Coordinates of C-alpha atoms and ligand atoms in Angstrom, one line a residue:
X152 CA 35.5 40.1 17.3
X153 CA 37.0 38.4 20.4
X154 CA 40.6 36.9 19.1
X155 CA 40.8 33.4 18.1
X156 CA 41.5 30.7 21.3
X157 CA 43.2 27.7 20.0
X158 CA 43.9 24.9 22.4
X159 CA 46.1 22.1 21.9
X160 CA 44.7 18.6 22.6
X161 CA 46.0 14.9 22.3
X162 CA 43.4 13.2 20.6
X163 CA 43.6 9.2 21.1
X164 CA 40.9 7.5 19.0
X165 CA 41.8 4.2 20.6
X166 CA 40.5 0.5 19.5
X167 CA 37.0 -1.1 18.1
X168 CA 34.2 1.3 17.8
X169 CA 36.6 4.3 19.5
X170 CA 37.3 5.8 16.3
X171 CA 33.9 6.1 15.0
X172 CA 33.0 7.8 18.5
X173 CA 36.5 9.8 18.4
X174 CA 36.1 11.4 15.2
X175 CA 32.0 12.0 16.2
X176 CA 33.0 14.0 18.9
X177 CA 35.8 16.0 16.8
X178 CA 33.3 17.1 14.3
X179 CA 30.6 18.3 16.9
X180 CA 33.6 20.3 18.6
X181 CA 34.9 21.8 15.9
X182 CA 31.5 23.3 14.4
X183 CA 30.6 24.2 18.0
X184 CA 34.3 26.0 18.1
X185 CA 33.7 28.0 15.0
X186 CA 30.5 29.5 16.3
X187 CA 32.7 31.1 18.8
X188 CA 35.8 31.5 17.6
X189 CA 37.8 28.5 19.5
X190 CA 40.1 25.9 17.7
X191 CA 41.6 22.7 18.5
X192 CA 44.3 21.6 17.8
X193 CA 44.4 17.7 17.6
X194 CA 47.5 15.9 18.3
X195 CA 46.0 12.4 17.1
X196 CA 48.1 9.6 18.9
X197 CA 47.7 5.7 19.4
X198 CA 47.8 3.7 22.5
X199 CA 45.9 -0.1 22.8
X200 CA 45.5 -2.9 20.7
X201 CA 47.7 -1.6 17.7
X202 CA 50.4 -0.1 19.4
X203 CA 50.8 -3.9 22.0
X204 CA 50.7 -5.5 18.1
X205 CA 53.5 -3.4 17.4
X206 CA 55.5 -5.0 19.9
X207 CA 55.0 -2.5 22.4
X208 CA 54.6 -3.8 25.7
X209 CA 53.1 -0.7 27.2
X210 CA 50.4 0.0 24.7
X211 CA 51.6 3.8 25.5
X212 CA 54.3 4.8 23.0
X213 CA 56.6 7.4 23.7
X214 CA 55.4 10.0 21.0
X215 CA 51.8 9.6 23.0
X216 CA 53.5 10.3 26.3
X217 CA 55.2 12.9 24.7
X218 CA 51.8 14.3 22.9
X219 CA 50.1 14.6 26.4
X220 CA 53.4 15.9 28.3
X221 CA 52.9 18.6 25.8
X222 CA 49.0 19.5 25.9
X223 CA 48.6 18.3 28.9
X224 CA 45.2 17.4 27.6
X225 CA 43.6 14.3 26.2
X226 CA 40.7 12.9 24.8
X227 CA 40.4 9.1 24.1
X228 CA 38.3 6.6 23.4
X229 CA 38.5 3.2 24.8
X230 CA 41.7 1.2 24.4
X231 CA 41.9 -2.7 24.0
X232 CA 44.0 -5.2 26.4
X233 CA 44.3 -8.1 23.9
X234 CA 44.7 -11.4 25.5
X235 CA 48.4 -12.7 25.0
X236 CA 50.6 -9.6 25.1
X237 CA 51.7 -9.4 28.6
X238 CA 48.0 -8.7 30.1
X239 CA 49.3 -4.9 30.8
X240 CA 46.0 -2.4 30.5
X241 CA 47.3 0.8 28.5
X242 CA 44.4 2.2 30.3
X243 CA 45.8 1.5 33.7
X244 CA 49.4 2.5 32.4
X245 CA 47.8 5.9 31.4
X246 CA 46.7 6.6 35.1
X247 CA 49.5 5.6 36.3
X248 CA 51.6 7.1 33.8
X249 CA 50.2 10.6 34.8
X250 CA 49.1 10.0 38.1
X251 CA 45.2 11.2 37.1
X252 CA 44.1 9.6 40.9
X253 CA 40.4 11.4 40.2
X254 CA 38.2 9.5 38.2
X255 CA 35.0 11.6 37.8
X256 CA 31.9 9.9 36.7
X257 CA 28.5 12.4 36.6
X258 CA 25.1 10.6 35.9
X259 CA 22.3 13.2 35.2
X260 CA 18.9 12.0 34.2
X261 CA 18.6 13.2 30.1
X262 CA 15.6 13.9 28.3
X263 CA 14.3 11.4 26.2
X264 CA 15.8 8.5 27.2
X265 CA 13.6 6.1 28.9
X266 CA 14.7 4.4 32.5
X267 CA 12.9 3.4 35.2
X268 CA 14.1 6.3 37.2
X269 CA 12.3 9.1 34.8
X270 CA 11.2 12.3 36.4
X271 CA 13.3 11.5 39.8
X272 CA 15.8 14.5 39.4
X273 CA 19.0 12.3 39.6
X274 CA 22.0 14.3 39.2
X275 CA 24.9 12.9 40.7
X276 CA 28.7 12.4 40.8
X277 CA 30.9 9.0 41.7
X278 CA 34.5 10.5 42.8
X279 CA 37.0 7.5 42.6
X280 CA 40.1 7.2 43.6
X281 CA 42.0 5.9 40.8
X282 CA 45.4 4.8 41.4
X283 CA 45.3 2.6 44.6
X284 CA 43.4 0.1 46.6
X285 CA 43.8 -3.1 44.5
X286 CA 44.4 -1.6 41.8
X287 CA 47.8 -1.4 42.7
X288 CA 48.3 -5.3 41.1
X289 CA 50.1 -6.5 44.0
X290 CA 49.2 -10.1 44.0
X291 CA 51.3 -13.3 45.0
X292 CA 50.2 -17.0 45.8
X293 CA 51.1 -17.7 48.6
X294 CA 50.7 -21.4 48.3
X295 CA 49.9 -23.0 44.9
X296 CA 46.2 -22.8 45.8
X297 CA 46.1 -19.5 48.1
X298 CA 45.8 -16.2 46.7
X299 CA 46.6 -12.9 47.9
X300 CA 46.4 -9.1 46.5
X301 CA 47.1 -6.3 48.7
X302 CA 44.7 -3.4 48.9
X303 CA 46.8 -0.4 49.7
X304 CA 45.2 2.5 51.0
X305 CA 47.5 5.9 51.9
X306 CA 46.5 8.9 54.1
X307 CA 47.6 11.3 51.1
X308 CA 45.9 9.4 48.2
X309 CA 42.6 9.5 50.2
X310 CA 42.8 13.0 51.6
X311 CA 43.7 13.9 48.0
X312 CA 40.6 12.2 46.6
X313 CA 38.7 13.3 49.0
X314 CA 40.0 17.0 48.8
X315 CA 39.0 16.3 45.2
X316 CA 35.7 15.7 46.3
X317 CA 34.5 18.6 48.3
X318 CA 36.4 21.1 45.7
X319 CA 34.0 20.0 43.1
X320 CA 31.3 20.1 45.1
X321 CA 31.8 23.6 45.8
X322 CA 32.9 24.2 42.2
X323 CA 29.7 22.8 40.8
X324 CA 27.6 24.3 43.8
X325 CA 26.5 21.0 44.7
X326 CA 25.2 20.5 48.3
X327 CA 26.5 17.0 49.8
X328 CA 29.5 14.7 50.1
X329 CA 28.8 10.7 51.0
X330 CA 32.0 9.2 52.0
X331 CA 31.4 6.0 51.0
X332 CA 33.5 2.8 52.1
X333 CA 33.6 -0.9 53.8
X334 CA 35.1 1.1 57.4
X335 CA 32.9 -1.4 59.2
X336 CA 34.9 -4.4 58.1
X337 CA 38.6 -3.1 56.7
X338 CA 39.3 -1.2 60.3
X339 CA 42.5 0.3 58.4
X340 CA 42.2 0.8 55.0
X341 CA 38.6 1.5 54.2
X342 CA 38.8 3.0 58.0
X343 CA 41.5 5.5 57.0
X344 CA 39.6 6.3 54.3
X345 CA 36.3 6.8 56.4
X346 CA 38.0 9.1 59.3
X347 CA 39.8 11.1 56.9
X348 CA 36.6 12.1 55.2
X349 CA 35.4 12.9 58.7
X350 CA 38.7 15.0 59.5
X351 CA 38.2 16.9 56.4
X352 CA 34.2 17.6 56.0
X353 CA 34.3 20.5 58.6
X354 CA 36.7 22.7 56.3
X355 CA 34.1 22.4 53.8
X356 CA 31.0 23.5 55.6
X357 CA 28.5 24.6 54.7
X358 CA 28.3 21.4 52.2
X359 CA 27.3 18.8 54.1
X360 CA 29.0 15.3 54.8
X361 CA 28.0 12.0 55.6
X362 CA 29.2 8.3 55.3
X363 CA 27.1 5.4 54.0
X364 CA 28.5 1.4 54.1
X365 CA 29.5 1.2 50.4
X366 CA 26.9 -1.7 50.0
X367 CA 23.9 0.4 51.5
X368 CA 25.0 2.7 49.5
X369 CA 24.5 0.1 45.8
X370 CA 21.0 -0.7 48.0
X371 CA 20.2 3.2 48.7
X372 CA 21.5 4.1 44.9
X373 CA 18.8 1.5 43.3
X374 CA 15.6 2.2 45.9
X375 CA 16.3 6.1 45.9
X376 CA 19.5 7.6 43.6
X377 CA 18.0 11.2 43.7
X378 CA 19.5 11.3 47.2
X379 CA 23.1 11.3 46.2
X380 CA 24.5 14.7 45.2
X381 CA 28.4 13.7 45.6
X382 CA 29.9 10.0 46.2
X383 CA 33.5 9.7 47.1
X384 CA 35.0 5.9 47.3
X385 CA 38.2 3.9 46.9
X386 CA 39.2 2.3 43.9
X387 CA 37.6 -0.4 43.2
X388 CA 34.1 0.5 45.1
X389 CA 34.2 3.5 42.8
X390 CA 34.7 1.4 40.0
X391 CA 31.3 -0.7 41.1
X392 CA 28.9 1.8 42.2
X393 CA 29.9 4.6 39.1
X394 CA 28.8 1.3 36.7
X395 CA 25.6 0.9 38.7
X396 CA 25.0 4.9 38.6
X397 CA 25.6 5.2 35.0
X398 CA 22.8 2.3 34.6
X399 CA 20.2 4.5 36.0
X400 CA 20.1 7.1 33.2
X401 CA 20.4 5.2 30.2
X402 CA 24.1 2.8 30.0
X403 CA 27.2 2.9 29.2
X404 CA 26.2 4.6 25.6
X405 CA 25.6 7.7 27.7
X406 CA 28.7 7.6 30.2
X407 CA 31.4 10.1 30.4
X408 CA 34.3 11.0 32.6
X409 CA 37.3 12.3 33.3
X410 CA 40.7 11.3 35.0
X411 CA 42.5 14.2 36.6
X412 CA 46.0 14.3 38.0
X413 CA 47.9 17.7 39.5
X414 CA 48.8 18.6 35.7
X415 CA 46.9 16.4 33.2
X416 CA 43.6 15.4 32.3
X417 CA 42.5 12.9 30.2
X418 CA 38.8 12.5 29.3
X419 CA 36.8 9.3 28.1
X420 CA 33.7 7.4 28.0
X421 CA 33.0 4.4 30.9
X422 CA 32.5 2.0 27.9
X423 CA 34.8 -0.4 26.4
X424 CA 36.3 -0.9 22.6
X425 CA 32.5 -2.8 21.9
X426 CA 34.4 -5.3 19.3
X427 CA 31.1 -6.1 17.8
X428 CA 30.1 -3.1 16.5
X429 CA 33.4 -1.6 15.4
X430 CA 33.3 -0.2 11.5
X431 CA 29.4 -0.6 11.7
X432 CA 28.8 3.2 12.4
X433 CA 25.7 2.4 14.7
X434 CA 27.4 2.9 18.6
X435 CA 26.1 5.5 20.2
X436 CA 28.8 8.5 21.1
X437 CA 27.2 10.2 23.5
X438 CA 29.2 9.4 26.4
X439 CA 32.4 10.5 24.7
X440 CA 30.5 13.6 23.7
X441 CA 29.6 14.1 26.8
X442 CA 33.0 13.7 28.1
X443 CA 34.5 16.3 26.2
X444 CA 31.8 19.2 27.9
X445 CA 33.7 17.7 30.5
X446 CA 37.2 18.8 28.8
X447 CA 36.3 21.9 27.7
X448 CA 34.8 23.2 30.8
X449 CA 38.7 21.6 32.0
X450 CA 40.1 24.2 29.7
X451 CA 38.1 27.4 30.7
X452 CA 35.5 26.8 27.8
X453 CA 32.7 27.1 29.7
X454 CA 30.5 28.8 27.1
X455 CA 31.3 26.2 24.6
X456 CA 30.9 23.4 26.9
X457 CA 26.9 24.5 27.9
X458 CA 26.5 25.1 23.6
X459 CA 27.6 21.6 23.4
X460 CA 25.5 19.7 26.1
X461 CA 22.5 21.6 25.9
X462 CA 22.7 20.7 21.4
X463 CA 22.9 17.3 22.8
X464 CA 20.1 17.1 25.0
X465 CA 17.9 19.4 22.8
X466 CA 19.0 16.6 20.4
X467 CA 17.4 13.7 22.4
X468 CA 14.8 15.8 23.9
X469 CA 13.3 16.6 20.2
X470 CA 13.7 12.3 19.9
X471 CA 14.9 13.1 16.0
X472 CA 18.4 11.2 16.1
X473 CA 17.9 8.3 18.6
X474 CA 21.4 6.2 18.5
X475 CA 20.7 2.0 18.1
X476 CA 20.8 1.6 22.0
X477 CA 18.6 4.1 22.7
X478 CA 15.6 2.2 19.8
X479 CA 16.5 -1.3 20.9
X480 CA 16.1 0.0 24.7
X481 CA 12.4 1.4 23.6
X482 CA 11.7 -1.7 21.9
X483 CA 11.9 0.0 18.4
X484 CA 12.9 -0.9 14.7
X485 CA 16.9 -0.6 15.1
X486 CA 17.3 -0.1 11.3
X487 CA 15.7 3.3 11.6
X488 CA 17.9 4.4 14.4
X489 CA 20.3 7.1 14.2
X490 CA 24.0 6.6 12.6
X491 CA 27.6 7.4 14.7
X492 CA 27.7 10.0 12.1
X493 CA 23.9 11.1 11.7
X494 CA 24.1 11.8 15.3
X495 CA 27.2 14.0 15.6
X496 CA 25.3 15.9 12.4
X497 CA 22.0 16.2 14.5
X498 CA 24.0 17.7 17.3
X499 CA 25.8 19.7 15.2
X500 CA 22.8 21.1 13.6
X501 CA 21.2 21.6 17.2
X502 CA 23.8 23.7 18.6
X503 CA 22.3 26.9 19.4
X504 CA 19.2 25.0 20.8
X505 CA 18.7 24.6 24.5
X506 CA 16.6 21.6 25.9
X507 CA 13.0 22.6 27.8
X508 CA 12.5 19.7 29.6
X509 CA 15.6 19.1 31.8
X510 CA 17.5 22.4 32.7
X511 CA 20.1 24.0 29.6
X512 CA 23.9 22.9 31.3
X513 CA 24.1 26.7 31.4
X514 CA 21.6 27.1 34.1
X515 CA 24.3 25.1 36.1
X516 CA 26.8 27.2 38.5
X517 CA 29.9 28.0 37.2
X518 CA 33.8 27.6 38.5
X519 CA 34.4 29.7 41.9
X520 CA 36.8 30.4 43.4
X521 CA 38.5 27.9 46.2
X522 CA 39.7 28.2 48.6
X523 CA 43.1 27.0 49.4
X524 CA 42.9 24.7 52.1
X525 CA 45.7 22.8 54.2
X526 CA 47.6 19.9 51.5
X527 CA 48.7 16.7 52.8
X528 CA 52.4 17.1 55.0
X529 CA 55.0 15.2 53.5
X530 CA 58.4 13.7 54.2
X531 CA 60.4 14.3 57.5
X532 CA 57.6 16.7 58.5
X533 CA 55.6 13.9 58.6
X534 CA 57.9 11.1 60.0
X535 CA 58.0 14.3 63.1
X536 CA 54.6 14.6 63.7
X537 CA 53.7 10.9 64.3
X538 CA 57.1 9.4 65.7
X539 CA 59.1 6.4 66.1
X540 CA 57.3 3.1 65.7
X541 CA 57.9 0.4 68.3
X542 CA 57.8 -3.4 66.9
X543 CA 55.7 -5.1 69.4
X544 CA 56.1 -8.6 67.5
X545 CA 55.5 -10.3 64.4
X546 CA 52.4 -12.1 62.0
X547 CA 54.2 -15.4 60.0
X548 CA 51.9 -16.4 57.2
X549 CA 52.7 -19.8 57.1
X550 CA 52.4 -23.0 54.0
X551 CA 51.2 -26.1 56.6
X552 CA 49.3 -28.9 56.1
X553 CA 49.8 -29.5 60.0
X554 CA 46.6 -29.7 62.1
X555 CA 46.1 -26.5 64.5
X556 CA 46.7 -28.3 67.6
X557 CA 50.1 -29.8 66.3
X558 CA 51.1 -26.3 64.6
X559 CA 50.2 -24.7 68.1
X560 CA 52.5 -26.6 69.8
X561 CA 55.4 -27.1 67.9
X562 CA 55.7 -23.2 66.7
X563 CA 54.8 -22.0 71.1
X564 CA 57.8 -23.8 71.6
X565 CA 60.0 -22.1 68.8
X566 CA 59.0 -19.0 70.1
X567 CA 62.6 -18.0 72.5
X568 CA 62.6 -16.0 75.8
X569 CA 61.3 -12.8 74.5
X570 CA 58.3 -13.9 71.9
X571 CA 55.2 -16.0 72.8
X572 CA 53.1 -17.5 70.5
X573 CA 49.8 -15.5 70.8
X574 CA 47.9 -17.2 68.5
X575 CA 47.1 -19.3 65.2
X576 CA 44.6 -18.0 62.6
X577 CA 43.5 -19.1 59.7
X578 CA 42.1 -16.6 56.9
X579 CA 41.5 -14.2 60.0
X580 CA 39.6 -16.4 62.5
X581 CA 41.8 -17.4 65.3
X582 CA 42.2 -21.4 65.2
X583 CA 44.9 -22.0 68.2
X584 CA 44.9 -22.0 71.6
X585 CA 41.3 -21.9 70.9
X586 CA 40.0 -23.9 68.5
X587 CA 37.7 -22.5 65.5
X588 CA 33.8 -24.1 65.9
X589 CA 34.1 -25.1 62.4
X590 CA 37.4 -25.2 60.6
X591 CA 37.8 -26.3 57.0
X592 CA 41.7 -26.7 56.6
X593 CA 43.2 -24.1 53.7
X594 CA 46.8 -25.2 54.2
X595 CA 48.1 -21.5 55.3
X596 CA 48.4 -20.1 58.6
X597 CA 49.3 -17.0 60.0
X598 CA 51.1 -17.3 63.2
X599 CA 51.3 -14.4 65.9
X600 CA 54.4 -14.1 67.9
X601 CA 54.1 -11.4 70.3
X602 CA 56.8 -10.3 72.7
X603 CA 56.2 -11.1 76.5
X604 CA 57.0 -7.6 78.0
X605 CA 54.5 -5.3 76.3
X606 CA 56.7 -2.2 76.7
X607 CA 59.4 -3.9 74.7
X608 CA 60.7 -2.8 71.4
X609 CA 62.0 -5.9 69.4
X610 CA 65.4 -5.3 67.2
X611 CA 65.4 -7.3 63.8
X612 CA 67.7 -9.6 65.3
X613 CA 65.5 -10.8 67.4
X614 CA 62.7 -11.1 64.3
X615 CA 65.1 -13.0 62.3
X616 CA 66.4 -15.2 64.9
X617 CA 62.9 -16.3 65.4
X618 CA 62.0 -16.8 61.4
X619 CA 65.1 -19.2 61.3
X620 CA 63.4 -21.2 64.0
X621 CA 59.7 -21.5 62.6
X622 CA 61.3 -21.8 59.0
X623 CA 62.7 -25.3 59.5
X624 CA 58.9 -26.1 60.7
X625 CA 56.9 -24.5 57.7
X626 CA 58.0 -21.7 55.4
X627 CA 57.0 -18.5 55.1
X628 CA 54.3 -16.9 52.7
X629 CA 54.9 -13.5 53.6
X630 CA 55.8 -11.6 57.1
X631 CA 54.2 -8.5 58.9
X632 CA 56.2 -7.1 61.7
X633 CA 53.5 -6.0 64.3
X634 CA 54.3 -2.0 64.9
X635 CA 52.8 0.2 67.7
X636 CA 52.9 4.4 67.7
X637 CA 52.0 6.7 70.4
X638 CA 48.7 6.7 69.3
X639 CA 48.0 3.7 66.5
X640 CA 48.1 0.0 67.0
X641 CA 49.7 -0.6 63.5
X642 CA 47.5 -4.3 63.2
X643 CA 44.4 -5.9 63.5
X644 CA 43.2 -8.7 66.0
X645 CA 42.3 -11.9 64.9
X646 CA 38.2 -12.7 64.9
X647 CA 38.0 -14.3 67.8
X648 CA 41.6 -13.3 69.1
Ligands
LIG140 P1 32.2 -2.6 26.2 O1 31.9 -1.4 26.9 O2 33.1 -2.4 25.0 O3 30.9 -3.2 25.5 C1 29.9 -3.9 26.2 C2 28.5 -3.7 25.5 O4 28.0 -2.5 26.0 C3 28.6 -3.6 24.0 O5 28.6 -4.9 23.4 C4 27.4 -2.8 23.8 O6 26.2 -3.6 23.8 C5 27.3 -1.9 24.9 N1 27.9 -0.6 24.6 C6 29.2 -0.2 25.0 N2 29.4 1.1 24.5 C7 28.3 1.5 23.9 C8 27.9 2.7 23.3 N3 28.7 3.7 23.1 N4 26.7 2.7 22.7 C9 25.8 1.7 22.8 N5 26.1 0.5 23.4 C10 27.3 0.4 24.0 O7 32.7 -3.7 27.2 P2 33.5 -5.1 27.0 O8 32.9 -5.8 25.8 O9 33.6 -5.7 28.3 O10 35.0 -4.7 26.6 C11 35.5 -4.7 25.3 C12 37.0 -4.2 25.3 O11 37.0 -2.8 25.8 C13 37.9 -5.0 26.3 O12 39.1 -5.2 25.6 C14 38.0 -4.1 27.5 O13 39.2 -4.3 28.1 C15 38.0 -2.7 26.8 N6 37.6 -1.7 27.7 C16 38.2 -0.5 27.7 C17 37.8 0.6 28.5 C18 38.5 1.9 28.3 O14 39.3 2.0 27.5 N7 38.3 2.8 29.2 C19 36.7 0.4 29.3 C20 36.1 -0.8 29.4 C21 36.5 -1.8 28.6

């Protein structure tokens, strides 16, 4: 008899219909764990709703932290943000928390669920970048009635996610990575993103790369999803298109994923705390289910993890235990549909069973090995590599209720010997010297001093001098010096500039 493997596991049954979905899944792991030997060993902590009533701002106490320090494993189910206690998301404070910057969202058609897609063969996974872009929260007003968030993309978080990407590919023996992003409008951000999936896709032949527009990639995903094998995307587009994929085979009730950082996982379903149906024992639990196949394969457990998939799709396959979601979707009598509980029994009494239908999760290709590739250079190595910057001029974002014309002229003569005033824009589109073919006035310019001699390299002195000047005219929102390397303009031109 092989020896008993125990793993330790932080276990957050989280708000509304979480612990019905928490404790189904605990159940189905434990009897599948038996069969072979394997034990858990749940560290059940809070986070969410009760922990922010508590008077905890963070809706992550410091025993949780602690818990997942630990085991460097968790399994949750969806936390609250109640309106009124500071607006924090323990669910963002998690990621950040731990640094999981890999969301991981598969969507795989399943057998006996009915969607519009049946028969199609899609088997896909949304890659998203999890801790940057506008997630970041950076947002000010820059007027009373002008507001700005900053999407910030790095080099290292992409080529990180993107990394990410192609390792699972070749991990799961998948055969294509679409880089997905908005490169054709955000030149820098979404751009970065874009070239440094195209820097990195030859290291990983022989899977093969592309990049699709993120929105032809919502068109392509509705009019043909089969297509996508791998999708990577920023932040927020990730957030979007995985939503839209997991609507293809069957909703949020069938939704699971995982968050990865360099030394913790935590796994979850996409959906929410479902107020509604909270203590009713009638949510589906799939997707958390499903999630933790995604956890135990995490922890080596790969075995167990197929025993546990393939019991749930033999389970929806044989059409037996359909959850409320799945009835109401087919039109049928909700009050015969399958329990929280009567589901996690149905699984449990269909491990063993693999489905015919769809292909058993062991037929799938296990962990190999990965080659190490070239990590992201940090630090001074860096700072080397690409060089000094040279500050070229500077943007002034500007409060005005001035006309363009007037603003033109009384900010190009503020401008000293060194600067010129290159232009006026307004939300990007260049409104002075030339004026914008139809202009509706949003009380906020940006101004662009540049300085005369293009080979110059402007001290802050200079920069400050010059935001004395224009400050007694308008003040400032916020300020962007204008930077040049060797290689990289460090700013983009105005439409029409
Ligand atoms: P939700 O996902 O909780 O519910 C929306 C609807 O989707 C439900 O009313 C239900 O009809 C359906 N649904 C969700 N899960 C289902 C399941 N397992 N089986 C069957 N049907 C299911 O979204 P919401 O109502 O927008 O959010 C409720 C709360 O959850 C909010 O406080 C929100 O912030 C939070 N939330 C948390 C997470 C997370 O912890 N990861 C994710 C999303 C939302």
């Amino acid at each position: 008899m092989s020896p008993l493997r125990r793993h330790p596991v932080t276990l957050i049954p989280g708000d509304g219909v979480g612990p019905e979905v928490a404790l189904a899944t605990k159940r189905i792991l434990d009897a599948a764990g038996a069969r072979v030997d394997v034990a858990f060993d749940w560290e059940e902590a809070a986070a969410g709703a009760s922990v922010f009533l508590k008077g905890d701002s963070s809706g992550v106490p410091q025993e949780t932290r602690a818990s997942i320090e630990r085991t460097r494993v968790a399994l949750k189910g969806p936390l609250e943000t109640p309106v009124g206690f500071g607006e924090k998301s323990a669910n963002v404070t998690l990621r950040k928390l731990f640094e999981t910057y890999a969301n991981i969202r598969p969507v795989r058609e399943l057998p006996g669920i009915p969607t519009r897609y049946k028969g199609e063969g899609i088997d896909m996974v949304v890659v998203r970048e999890n801790v940057e872009d506008l997630y970041a929260g950076i947002e000010h007003l820059q007027t009373h009635d002008v507001a700005q968030a900053l999407k910030l993309i790095t080099r290292k978080g992409s080529e990180k996610i993107i990394r990410f990407a192609y390792e699972l590919a070749l991990r799961e023996g998948r055969k294509k990575v679409t880089t997905a992003s908005k490169a054709n409008i955000l030149k820098f951000t979404e751009g970065m993103f874009k070239r440094i999936g195209e820097e990195l896709a030859p290291e990983y032949a022989p899977i093969e790369a592309n990049h699709l527009i993120i929105d032809n990639v919502a068109h392509q995903m509705v009019k043909d999803p089969a297509q996508f094998d791998v999708i990577v995307a920023t932040n927020l587009h990730g957030d979007i298109i995985s939503d839209l994929a997991s609507g293809l085979v069957g909703g949020l009730g069938f939704a699971s994923s995982a968050n990865y950082g360099d030394g913790v996982a935590i796994f979850e379903a996409v959906h929410g705390s479902a107020p509604k149906y909270a203590g009713k024992n009638v949510i589906n639990p799939t997707a958390l289910i499903l999630s933790a196949t995604m956890m135990l394969r995490h922890l080596g457990e790969h075995d167990l993890a197929d025993d546990v998939e393939d019991a749930v799709l033999a389970t929806l396959e044989a059409g037996k235990a359909l959850p409320q979601d799945v009835v109401r979707q087919q039109g049928g009598d909700v009050e015969a549909a399958t329990s929280t509980s009567g589901f996690a029994d149905a699984v449990i009494e269909s491990l063993g069973t693999r489905p015919t239908g769809v292909p058993s999760a062991a037929s799938r290709p296990r962990v190999k090995a990965i080659t190490p590739h070239k990590r992201w250079v940090d630090g001074e190595a860096r700072l080397a590599e690409v060089g000094p910057a040279r500050v070229v001029g500077l943007d002034y974002f500007m409060e005005t209720l001035l006309s363009p014309a007037e603003a033109g002229t009384k900010l190009a003569a503020l401008a000293g010997p060194r600067l010129e005033l290159r232009m006026l824009s307004a939300r990007g589109v260049v409104v002075w010297p030339k004026a914008a073919p139809a202009f509706d006035h949003p009380g906020f310019f940006r101004a662009r001093y540049v300085a005369r001699d293009p080979n110059d390299d402007l001290p802050d002195s200079e920069l400050l001098a010059l935001i004395e000047r224009v400050a007694h005219l308008a003040p400032w929102g916020h300020l962007e010096k204008l930077r040049v390397w060797v290689d990289t303009e460090g700013f983009t031109r105005a439409q029409g500039e």
